[in-house]
Coordinates of C-alpha atoms in Angstrom, one line a residue:
X6 CA 36.9 31.2 -41.9
X7 CA 37.8 28.9 -39.1
X8 CA 38.2 24.6 -39.6
X9 CA 34.9 23.0 -38.4
X10 CA 34.1 18.9 -37.4
X11 CA 30.7 19.8 -38.9
X12 CA 29.6 17.3 -41.2
X13 CA 27.0 18.8 -43.8
X14 CA 25.5 17.3 -46.4
X15 CA 26.1 17.3 -50.2
X16 CA 22.8 19.0 -50.1
X17 CA 23.3 21.9 -48.5
X18 CA 26.0 23.3 -51.1
X19 CA 23.0 25.3 -52.9
X20 CA 21.8 26.5 -49.8
X21 CA 25.6 27.9 -48.6
X22 CA 26.0 29.0 -52.7
X23 CA 22.9 31.2 -52.1
X24 CA 23.2 32.1 -48.7
X25 CA 26.9 33.9 -49.3
X26 CA 25.8 34.8 -53.1
X27 CA 28.4 32.1 -54.7
X28 CA 31.2 34.6 -53.2
X29 CA 33.9 33.2 -51.0
X30 CA 32.3 29.3 -50.3
X31 CA 34.7 26.4 -49.5
X32 CA 34.2 23.2 -48.9
X33 CA 36.5 21.1 -46.8
X34 CA 38.1 18.5 -49.0
X35 CA 36.8 15.4 -46.2
X36 CA 34.2 13.3 -47.3
X37 CA 32.7 10.4 -45.4
X38 CA 29.7 8.2 -46.5
X39 CA 26.0 9.4 -45.6
X40 CA 25.9 7.4 -42.8
X41 CA 25.3 9.1 -39.2
X42 CA 29.1 9.0 -38.3
X43 CA 29.8 7.5 -41.7
X44 CA 33.6 7.0 -42.9
X45 CA 36.0 9.2 -44.4
X46 CA 36.2 8.6 -47.9
X47 CA 39.3 9.9 -50.0
X48 CA 38.0 12.6 -52.3
X49 CA 40.4 13.9 -55.2
X50 CA 44.1 14.7 -55.3
X51 CA 44.4 18.6 -55.7
X52 CA 47.4 19.5 -57.7
X53 CA 47.7 23.5 -56.8
X54 CA 49.2 26.2 -59.1
X55 CA 49.5 29.2 -58.4
X56 CA 52.3 31.8 -59.3
X57 CA 53.0 35.1 -58.2
X58 CA 55.2 38.2 -59.4
X59 CA 56.4 40.6 -56.6
X60 CA 55.5 44.3 -58.1
X61 CA 55.7 47.8 -56.4
X62 CA 55.8 46.0 -53.1
X63 CA 53.6 43.2 -52.7
X64 CA 52.4 39.8 -55.0
X65 CA 50.8 40.2 -57.8
X66 CA 49.1 37.0 -60.2
X67 CA 51.3 35.9 -62.5
X68 CA 48.3 33.9 -65.0
X69 CA 50.9 33.8 -68.0
X70 CA 53.2 31.4 -65.8
X71 CA 50.4 29.9 -63.8
X72 CA 48.8 28.8 -67.5
X73 CA 53.0 27.6 -69.2
X74 CA 52.9 25.4 -65.1
X75 CA 49.7 23.8 -65.8
X76 CA 49.9 23.4 -69.4
X77 CA 53.2 21.6 -68.1
X78 CA 52.0 19.5 -65.7
X79 CA 48.9 18.2 -67.4
X80 CA 51.4 17.0 -70.9
X81 CA 53.5 15.1 -68.5
X82 CA 51.9 14.3 -65.1
X83 CA 48.5 14.1 -66.6
X84 CA 48.8 12.4 -70.0
X85 CA 49.0 8.9 -68.7
X86 CA 45.7 8.7 -67.1
X87 CA 42.4 8.9 -68.8
X88 CA 40.7 12.0 -69.6
X89 CA 37.6 11.5 -67.1
X90 CA 40.0 11.0 -64.3
X91 CA 41.0 14.6 -63.4
X92 CA 39.1 17.9 -63.9
X93 CA 41.2 21.5 -64.6
X94 CA 40.1 24.4 -62.7
X95 CA 40.9 28.0 -63.3
X96 CA 41.3 28.8 -59.4
X97 CA 39.8 32.2 -59.1
X98 CA 42.7 34.0 -57.5
X99 CA 46.8 32.8 -59.1
X100 CA 46.4 29.7 -61.1
X101 CA 44.9 26.7 -61.6
X102 CA 43.7 23.4 -59.5
X103 CA 43.9 20.2 -61.1
X104 CA 41.9 17.6 -59.3
X105 CA 42.8 13.8 -60.2
X106 CA 40.9 10.8 -58.9
X107 CA 41.9 8.6 -55.8
X108 CA 41.7 5.4 -58.4
X109 CA 44.0 7.4 -61.6
X110 CA 46.9 6.8 -59.0
X111 CA 46.6 4.0 -56.9
X112 CA 45.4 5.7 -53.7
X113 CA 44.4 2.7 -51.3
X114 CA 41.7 2.5 -49.2
X115 CA 42.7 2.4 -45.7
X116 CA 45.2 4.5 -46.2
X117 CA 45.5 8.3 -44.3
X118 CA 44.6 11.0 -47.3
X119 CA 47.3 14.1 -46.6
X120 CA 49.9 11.9 -45.7
X121 CA 49.2 9.8 -49.0
X122 CA 48.6 13.0 -50.9
X123 CA 52.0 14.9 -49.3
X124 CA 54.3 12.0 -50.5
X125 CA 52.7 12.4 -54.4
X126 CA 52.5 16.1 -54.1
X127 CA 56.4 15.6 -52.8
X128 CA 57.0 13.3 -56.1
X129 CA 55.9 16.1 -58.6
X130 CA 57.8 18.5 -57.0
X131 CA 60.7 16.4 -57.4
X132 CA 59.8 16.5 -61.0
X133 CA 59.0 19.7 -62.0
X134 CA 61.1 21.5 -59.3
X135 CA 60.6 22.4 -55.6
X136 CA 57.3 24.0 -54.7
X137 CA 55.8 23.4 -58.3
X138 CA 52.9 21.8 -56.3
X139 CA 51.8 24.2 -53.5
X140 CA 51.1 22.8 -50.0
X141 CA 47.9 20.8 -49.5
X142 CA 44.9 22.9 -48.1
X143 CA 42.5 21.3 -46.4
X144 CA 39.3 23.6 -48.1
X145 CA 38.7 24.0 -51.2
X146 CA 36.9 27.1 -52.4
X147 CA 33.4 25.5 -54.0
X148 CA 33.6 24.8 -57.8
X149 CA 31.9 27.4 -60.5
X150 CA 32.1 29.9 -56.9
X151 CA 33.4 33.7 -56.9
X152 CA 36.5 34.3 -55.7
X153 CA 36.1 38.1 -54.1
X154 CA 39.1 39.9 -52.4
X155 CA 40.8 43.2 -51.9
X156 CA 43.8 44.1 -54.2
X157 CA 46.9 46.6 -53.3
X158 CA 44.9 49.5 -55.0
X159 CA 41.6 49.1 -52.4
X160 CA 39.4 47.9 -54.9
X161 CA 37.5 44.6 -54.7
X162 CA 38.3 42.0 -57.1
X163 CA 36.4 39.0 -58.4
X164 CA 37.1 36.0 -60.3
X165 CA 34.8 33.2 -60.4
X166 CA 36.9 29.8 -60.0
X167 CA 35.4 26.9 -63.5
X168 CA 36.1 24.8 -64.7
X169 CA 38.6 24.2 -68.3
X170 CA 38.9 21.6 -70.6
X171 CA 42.1 20.4 -71.5
X172 CA 41.7 22.0 -75.0
X173 CA 40.7 25.3 -73.8
X174 CA 43.6 24.6 -71.5
X175 CA 45.8 24.7 -74.5
X176 CA 43.9 27.1 -77.0
X177 CA 43.2 29.8 -74.6
X178 CA 45.3 32.7 -73.5
X179 CA 45.7 33.3 -70.1
X180 CA 44.1 36.6 -71.1
X181 CA 41.4 35.3 -72.5
X182 CA 40.7 33.0 -69.2
X183 CA 41.1 35.7 -66.9
X184 CA 38.0 38.0 -69.2
X185 CA 36.2 34.9 -68.9
X186 CA 36.8 34.1 -64.7
X187 CA 35.8 38.4 -64.5
X188 CA 32.5 38.2 -67.1
X189 CA 31.6 34.8 -64.8
X190 CA 32.1 36.5 -61.2
X191 CA 30.3 39.3 -63.2
X192 CA 26.9 37.5 -63.7
X193 CA 27.3 36.0 -60.6
X194 CA 26.8 38.9 -58.5
X195 CA 27.1 42.2 -60.4
X196 CA 27.7 44.2 -57.3
X197 CA 30.6 42.7 -56.9

């Protein structure tokens, strides 16, 4: 996928999901007001926790470690935030995304989104360890859409990106979350 400056209304999301069968659909983090040429809005601050392990000459997702690290992040970093100030998603591949509302971290209205979020990401990594939270991405997989790829064995693998409650994050095992992601992706498109 190539970056684009094309702006589309929020109502296009349903159309994109249908056109691409809800598989590998992304959106930009750049949000704008609805006016033509509208001002940029500051969207959520994303904490991307991806974990892999080297195996058989390749890198495989390490869901157990990603889950432990995300639990730690939510316990230690998000515990001071109101529950409605952040959301947790199984990312659909290597871990989890924690999206924090910009007001919850006192994001100034007149600031550059990328430099401010990068400084906040560095603060998190200073507390939890270098590269604990992955670098900032310009695009994000649409919530409740499937991530499909060809695995090292040449097979198509698909997992659904879905929201996880705080209760589920601490109650469910990585295998249970992975199984849910597989089942949701299959229900989305049984041919994958």
